[in-house]
PDB file of C-alpha atoms in Angstrom:
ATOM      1  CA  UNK L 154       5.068  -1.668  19.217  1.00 82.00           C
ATOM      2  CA  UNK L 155       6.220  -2.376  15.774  1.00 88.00           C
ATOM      3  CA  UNK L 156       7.277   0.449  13.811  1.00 95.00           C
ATOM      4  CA  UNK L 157       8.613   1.492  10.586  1.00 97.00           C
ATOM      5  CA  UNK L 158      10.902   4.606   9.990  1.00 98.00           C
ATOM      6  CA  UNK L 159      12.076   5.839   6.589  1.00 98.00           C
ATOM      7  CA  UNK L 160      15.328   7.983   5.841  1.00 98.00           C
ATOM      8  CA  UNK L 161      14.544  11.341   5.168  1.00 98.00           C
ATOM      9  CA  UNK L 162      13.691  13.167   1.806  1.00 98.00           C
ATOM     10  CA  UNK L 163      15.989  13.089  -1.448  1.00 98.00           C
ATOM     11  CA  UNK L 164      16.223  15.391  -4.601  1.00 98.00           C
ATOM     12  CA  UNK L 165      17.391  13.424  -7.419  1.00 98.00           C
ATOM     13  CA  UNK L 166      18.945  14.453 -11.000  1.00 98.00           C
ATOM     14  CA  UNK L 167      17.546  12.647 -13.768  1.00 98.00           C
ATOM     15  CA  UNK L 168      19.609  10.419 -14.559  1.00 98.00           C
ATOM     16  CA  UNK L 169      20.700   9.456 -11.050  1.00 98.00           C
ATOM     17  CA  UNK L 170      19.641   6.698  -8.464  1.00 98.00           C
ATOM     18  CA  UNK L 171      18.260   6.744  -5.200  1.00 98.00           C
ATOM     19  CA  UNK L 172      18.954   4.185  -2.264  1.00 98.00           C
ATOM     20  CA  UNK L 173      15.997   4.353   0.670  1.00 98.00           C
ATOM     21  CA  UNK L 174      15.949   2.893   4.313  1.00 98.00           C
ATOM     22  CA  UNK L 175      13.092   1.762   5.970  1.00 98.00           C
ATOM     23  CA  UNK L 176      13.958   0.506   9.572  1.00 97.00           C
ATOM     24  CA  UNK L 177      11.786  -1.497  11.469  1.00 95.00           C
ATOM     25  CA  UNK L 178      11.303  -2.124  15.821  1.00 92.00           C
ATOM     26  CA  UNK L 179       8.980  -4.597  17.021  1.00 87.00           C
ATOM     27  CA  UNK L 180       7.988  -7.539  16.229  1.00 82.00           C
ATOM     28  CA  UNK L 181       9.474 -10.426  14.070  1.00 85.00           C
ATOM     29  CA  UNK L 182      11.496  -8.730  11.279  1.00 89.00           C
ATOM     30  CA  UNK L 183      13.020 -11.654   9.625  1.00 92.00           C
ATOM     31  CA  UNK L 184       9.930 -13.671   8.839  1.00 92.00           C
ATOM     32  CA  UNK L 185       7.523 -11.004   7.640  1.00 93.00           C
ATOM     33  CA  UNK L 186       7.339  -9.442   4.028  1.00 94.00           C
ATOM     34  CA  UNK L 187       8.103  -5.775   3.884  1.00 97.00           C
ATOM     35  CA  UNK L 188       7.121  -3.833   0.253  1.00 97.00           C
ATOM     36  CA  UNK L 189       7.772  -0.721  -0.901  1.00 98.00           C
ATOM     37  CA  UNK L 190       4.971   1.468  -2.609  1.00 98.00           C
ATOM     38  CA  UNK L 191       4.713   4.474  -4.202  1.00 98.00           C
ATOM     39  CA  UNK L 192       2.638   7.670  -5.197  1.00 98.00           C
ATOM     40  CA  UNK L 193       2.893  10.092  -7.264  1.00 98.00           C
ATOM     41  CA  UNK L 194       1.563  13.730  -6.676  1.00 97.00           C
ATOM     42  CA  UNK L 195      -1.904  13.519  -6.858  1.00 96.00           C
ATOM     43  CA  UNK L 196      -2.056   9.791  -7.849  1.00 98.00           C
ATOM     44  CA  UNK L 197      -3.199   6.371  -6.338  1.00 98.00           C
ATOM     45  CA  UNK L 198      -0.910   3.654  -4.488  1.00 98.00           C
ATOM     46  CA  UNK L 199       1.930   1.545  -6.474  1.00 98.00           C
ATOM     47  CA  UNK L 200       2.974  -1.304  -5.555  1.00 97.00           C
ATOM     48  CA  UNK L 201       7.002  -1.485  -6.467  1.00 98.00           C
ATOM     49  CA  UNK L 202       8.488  -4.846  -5.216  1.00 97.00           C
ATOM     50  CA  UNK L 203       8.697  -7.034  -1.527  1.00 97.00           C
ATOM     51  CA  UNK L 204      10.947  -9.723   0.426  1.00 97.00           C
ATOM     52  CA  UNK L 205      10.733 -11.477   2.713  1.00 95.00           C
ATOM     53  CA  UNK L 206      14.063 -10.979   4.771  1.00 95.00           C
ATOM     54  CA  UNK L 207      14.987 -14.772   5.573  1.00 94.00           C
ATOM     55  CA  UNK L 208      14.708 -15.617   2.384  1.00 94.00           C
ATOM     56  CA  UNK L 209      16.387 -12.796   0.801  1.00 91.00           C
ATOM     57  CA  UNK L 210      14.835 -13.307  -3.129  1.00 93.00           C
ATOM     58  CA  UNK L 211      12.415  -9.845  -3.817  1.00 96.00           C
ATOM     59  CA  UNK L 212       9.365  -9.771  -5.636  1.00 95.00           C
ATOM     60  CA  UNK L 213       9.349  -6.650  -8.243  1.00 96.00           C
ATOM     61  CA  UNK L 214       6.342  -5.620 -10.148  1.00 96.00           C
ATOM     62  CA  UNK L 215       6.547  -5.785 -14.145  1.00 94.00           C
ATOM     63  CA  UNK L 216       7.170  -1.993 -14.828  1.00 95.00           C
ATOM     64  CA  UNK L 217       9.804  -2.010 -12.231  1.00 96.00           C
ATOM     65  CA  UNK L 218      12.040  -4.917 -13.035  1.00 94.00           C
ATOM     66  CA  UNK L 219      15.580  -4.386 -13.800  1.00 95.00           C
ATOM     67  CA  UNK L 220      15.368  -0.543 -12.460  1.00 98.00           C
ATOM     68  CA  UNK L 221      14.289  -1.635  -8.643  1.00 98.00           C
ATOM     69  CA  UNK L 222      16.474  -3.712  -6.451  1.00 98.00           C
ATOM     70  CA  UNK L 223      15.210  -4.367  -2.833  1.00 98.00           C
ATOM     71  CA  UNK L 224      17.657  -5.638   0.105  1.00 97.00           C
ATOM     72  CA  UNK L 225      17.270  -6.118   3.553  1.00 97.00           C
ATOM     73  CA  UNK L 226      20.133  -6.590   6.597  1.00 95.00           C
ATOM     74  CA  UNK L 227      18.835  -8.381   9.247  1.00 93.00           C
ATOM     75  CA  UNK L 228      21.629  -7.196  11.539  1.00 94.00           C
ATOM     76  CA  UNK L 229      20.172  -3.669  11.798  1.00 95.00           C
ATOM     77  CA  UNK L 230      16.382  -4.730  10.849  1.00 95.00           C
ATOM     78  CA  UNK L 231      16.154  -2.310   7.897  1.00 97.00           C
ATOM     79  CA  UNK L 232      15.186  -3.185   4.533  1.00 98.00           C
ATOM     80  CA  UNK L 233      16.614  -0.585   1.138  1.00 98.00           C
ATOM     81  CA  UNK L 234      14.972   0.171  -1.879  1.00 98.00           C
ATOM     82  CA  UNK L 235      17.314   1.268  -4.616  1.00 98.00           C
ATOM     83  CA  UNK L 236      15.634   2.893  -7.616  1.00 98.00           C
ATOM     84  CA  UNK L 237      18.038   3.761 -11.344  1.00 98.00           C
ATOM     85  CA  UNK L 238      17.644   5.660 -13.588  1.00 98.00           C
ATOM     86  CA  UNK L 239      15.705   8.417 -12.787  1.00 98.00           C
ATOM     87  CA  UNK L 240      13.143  10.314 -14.188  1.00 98.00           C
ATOM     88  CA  UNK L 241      11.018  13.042 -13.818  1.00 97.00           C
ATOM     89  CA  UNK L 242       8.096  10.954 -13.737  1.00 98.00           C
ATOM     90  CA  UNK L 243       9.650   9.270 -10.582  1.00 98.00           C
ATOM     91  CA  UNK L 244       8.991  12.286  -8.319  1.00 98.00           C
ATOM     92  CA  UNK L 245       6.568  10.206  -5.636  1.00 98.00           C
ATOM     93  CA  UNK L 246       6.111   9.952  -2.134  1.00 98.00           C
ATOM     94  CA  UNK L 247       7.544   5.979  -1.693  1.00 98.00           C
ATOM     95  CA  UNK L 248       6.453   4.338   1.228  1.00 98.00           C
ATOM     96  CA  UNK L 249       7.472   0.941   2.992  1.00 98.00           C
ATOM     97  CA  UNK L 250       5.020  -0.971   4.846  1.00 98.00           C
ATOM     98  CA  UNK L 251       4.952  -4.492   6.440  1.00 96.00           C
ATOM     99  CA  UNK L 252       3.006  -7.660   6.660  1.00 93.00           C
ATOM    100  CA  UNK L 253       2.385  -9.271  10.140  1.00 90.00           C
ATOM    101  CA  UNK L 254       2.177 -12.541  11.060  1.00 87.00           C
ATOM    102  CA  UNK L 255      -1.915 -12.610   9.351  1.00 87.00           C
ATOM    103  CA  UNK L 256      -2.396  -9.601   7.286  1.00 90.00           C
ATOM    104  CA  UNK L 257      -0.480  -7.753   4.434  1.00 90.00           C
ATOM    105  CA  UNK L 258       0.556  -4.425   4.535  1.00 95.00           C
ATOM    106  CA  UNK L 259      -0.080  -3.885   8.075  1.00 95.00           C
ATOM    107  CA  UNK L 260       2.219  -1.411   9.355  1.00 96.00           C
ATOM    108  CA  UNK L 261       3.549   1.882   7.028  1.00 98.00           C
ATOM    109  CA  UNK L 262       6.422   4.103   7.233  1.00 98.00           C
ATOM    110  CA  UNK L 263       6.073   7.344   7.238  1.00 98.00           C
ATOM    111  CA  UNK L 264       7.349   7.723   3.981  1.00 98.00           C
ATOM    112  CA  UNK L 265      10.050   9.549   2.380  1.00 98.00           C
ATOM    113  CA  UNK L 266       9.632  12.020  -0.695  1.00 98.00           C
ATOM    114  CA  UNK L 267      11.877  12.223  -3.800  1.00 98.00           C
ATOM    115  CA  UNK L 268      11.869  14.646  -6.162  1.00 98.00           C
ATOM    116  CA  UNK L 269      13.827  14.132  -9.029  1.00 98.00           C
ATOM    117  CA  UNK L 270      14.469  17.461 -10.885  1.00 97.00           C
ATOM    118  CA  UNK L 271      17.441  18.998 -13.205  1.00 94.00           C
TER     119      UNK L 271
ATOM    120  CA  UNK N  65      -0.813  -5.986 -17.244  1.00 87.00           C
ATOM    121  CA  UNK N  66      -3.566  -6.349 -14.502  1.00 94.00           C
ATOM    122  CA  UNK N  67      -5.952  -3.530 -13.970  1.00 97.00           C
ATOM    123  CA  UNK N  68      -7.754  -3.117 -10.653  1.00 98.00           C
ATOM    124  CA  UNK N  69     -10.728  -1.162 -10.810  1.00 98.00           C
ATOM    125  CA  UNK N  70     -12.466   0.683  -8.421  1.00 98.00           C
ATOM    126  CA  UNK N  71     -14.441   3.809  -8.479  1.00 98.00           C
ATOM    127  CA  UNK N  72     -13.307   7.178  -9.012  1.00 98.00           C
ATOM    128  CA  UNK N  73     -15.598   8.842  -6.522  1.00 98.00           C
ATOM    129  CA  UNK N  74     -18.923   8.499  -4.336  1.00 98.00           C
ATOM    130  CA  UNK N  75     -20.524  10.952  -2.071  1.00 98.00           C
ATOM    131  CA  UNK N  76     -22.632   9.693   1.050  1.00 98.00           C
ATOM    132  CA  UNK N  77     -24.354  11.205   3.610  1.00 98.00           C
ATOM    133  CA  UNK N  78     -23.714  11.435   7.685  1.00 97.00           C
ATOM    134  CA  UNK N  79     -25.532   8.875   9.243  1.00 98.00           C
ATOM    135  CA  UNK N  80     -25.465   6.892   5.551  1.00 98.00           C
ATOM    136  CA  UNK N  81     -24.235   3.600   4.018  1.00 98.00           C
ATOM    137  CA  UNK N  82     -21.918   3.661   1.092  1.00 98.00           C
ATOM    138  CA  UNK N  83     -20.232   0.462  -0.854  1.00 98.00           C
ATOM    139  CA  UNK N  84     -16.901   0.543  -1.955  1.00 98.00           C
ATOM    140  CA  UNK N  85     -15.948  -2.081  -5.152  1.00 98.00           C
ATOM    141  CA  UNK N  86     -12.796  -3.520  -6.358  1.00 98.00           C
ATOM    142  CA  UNK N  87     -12.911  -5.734  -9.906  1.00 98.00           C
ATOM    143  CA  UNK N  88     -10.069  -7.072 -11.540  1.00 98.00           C
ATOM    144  CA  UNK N  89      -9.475  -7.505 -14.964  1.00 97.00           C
ATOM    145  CA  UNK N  90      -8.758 -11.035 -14.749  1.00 96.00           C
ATOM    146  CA  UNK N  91     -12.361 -11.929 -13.793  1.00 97.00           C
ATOM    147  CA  UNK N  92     -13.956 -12.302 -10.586  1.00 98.00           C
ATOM    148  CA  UNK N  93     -12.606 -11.438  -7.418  1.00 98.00           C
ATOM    149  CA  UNK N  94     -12.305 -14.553  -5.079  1.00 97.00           C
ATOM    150  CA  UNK N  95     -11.020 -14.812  -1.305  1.00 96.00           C
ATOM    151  CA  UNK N  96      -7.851 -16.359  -3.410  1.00 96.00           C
ATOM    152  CA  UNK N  97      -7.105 -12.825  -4.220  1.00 97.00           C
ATOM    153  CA  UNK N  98      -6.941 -11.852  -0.349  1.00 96.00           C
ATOM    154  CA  UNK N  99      -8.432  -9.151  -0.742  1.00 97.00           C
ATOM    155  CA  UNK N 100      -7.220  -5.775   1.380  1.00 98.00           C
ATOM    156  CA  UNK N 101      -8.428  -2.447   1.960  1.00 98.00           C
ATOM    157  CA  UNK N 102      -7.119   0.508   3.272  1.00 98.00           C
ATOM    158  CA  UNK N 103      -7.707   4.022   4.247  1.00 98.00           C
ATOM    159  CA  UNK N 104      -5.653   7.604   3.199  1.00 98.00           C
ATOM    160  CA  UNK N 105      -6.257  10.242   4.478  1.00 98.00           C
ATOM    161  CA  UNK N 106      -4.488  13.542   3.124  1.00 97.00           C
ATOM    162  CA  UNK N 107      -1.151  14.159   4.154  1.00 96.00           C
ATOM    163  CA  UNK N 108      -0.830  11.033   5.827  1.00 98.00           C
ATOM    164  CA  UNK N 109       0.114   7.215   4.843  1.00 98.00           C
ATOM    165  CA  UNK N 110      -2.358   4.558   4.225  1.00 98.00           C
ATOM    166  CA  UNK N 111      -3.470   2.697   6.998  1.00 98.00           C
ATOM    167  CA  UNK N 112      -4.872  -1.047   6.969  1.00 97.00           C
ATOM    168  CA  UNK N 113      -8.663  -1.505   7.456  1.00 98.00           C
ATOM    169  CA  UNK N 114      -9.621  -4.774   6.491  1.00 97.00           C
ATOM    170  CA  UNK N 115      -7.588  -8.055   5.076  1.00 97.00           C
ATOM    171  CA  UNK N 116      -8.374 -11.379   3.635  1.00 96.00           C
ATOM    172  CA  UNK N 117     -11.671  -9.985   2.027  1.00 97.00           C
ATOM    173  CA  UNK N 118     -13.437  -9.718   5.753  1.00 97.00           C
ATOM    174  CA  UNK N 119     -10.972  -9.386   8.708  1.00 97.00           C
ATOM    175  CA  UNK N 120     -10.943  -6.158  10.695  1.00 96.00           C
ATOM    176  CA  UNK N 121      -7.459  -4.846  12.540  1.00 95.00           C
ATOM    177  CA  UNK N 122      -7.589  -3.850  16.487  1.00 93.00           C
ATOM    178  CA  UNK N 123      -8.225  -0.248  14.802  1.00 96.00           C
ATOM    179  CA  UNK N 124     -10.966  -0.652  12.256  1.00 97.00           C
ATOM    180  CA  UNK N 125     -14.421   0.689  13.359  1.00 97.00           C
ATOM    181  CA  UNK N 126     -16.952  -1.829  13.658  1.00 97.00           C
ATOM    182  CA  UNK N 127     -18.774   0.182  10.767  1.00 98.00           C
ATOM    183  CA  UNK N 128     -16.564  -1.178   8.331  1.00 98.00           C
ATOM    184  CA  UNK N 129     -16.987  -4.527   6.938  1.00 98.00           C
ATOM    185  CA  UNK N 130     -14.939  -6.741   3.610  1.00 98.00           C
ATOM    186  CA  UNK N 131     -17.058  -9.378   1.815  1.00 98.00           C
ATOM    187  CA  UNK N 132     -17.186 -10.718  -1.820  1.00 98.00           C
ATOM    188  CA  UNK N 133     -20.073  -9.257  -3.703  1.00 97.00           C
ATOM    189  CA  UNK N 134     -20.728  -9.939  -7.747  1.00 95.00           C
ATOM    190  CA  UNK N 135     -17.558 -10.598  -8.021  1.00 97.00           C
ATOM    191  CA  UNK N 136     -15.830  -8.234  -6.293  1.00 98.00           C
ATOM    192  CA  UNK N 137     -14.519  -7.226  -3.161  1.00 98.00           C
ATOM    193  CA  UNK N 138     -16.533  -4.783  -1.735  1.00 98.00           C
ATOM    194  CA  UNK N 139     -15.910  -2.483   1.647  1.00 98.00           C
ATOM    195  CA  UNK N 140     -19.496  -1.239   3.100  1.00 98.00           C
ATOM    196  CA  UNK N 141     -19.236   1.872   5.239  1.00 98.00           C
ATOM    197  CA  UNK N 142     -22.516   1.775   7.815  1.00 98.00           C
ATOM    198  CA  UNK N 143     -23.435   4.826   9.497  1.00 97.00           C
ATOM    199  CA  UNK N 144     -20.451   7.009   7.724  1.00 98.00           C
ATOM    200  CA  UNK N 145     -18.738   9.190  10.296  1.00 98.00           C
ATOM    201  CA  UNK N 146     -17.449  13.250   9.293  1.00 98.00           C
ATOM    202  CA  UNK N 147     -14.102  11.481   9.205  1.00 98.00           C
ATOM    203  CA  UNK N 148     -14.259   8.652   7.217  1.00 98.00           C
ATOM    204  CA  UNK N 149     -13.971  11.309   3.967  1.00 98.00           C
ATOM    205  CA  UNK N 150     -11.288  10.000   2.562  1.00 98.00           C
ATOM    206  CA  UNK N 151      -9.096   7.914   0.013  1.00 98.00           C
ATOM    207  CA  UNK N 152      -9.890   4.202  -0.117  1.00 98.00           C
ATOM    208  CA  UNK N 153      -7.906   1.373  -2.144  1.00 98.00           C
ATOM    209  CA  UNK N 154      -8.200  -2.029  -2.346  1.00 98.00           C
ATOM    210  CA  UNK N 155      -5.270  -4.150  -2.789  1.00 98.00           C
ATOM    211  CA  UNK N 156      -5.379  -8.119  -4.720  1.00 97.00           C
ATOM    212  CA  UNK N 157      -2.680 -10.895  -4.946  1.00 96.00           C
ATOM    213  CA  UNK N 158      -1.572 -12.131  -7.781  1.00 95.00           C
ATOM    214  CA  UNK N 159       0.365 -14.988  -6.550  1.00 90.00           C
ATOM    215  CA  UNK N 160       3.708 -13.215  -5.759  1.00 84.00           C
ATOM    216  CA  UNK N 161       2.726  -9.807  -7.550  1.00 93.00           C
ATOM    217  CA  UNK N 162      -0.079  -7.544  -6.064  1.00 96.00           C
ATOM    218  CA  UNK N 163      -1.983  -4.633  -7.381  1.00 97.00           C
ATOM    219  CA  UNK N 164      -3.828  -1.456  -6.122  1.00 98.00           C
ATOM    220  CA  UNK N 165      -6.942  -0.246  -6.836  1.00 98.00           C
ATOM    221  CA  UNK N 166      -6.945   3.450  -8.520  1.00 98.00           C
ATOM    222  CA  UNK N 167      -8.410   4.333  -4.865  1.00 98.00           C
ATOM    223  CA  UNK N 168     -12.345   5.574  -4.293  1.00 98.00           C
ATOM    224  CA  UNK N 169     -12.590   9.790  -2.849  1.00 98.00           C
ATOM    225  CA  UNK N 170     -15.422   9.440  -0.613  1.00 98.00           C
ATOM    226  CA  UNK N 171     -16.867  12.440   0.433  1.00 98.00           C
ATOM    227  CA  UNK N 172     -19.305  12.569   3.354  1.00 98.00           C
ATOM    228  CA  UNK N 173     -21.735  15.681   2.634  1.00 94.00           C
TER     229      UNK N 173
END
């Protein structure tokens, strides 16, 4: 059964950065994309950035770039999500999910709250 | 920047049959955008419904179904179950970038 599971909940100073894990079990981690998205108390679904492990280059979205950097190591099937420069505004639930071999976004993590506060 | 649009909020009855849209401020929504829809309930992370405009997962009720309609992507609820309330977004791909849908509250009253 493929599975994603997230590293546990973070509390930030603005300012700061904040590295995430998303491991995943099951299935065929090398070949399939895995993004991270995010949402904000209250708000809809973001979509942040993805890669596709085996070829290591990451997608990020526009508002994102040069803040976002998204790795994966194949050795321990987890994929990271490093976010700079903090801000308030970055207080969100992020989650990772996973495309299979025919549909994006298939499997989600359980996600992983960050609250960035002074 | 792209804008996905979807709306804010319907209300349906038990029993009822409710369409979800998804436009995108590009122009019409095609199978190209492959489209996807999923479900969020609160307190818990999305799960997948439907992909490629019309494909179900192992999980989705037969009562939900993806097409193209006017030029969007649409997600029809038939006969709406107590516990189908919930968030809905729609997700489009912008060859290598994708974007969410503001997400649709449906309430089932």
């Amino acid at each position: 059964q493929v599975q994603l599971v997230q590293s546990g909940a973070e509390v930030k100073r603005p300012g700061s950065s904040v590295k995430l894990s998303c491991k995943a079990s099951g299935g065929t981690f090398s070949s399939n994309a895995i993004s991270w998205v995010r949402q904000a108390p209250g708000q809809g679904l973001e979509w942040m950035g993805g890669i596709i492990p085996m070829f290591g280059t990451a997608n990020y979205a526009q508002k994102f770039q040069g803040r976002v950097t998204i790795t994966t190591d194949e050795s321990t099937t987890t994929a990271y999500m490093e976010l700079t420069s903090l801000i308030s505004e970055d207080t969100a639930v992020y989650y990772c999910a996973r495309d299979s071999d025919v549909s994006a976004f298939e499997i989600w993590g359980q996600g992983t709250v960050v609250t960035v506060a002074s | 920047q792209t804008v996905v649009t979807q709306e804010p909020s319907l209300t349906v009855s038990p029993g009822g049959t409710v369409t979800l849209t998804c436009a995108s401020s590009t122009g019409a929504v095609t199978s190209g955008y492959y489209p996807n829809w999923f479900q969020q309930k609160p307190g818990q992370a999305p799960r997948a419904l439907i992909y490629s405009t019309s494909n179900k997962h192992s999980w989705t009720p037969a009562r939900f179904s993806g097409s193209l309609l006017g030029g969007k992507a649409a997600l029809t609820l038939s006969g709406v179950q107590p516990e189908d309330e919930a968030d809905y977004y729609c997700l489009l791909y912008y060859g290598g970038a994708l974007v969410f849908g503001g997400g649709t509250k449906l309430t089932v009253l």
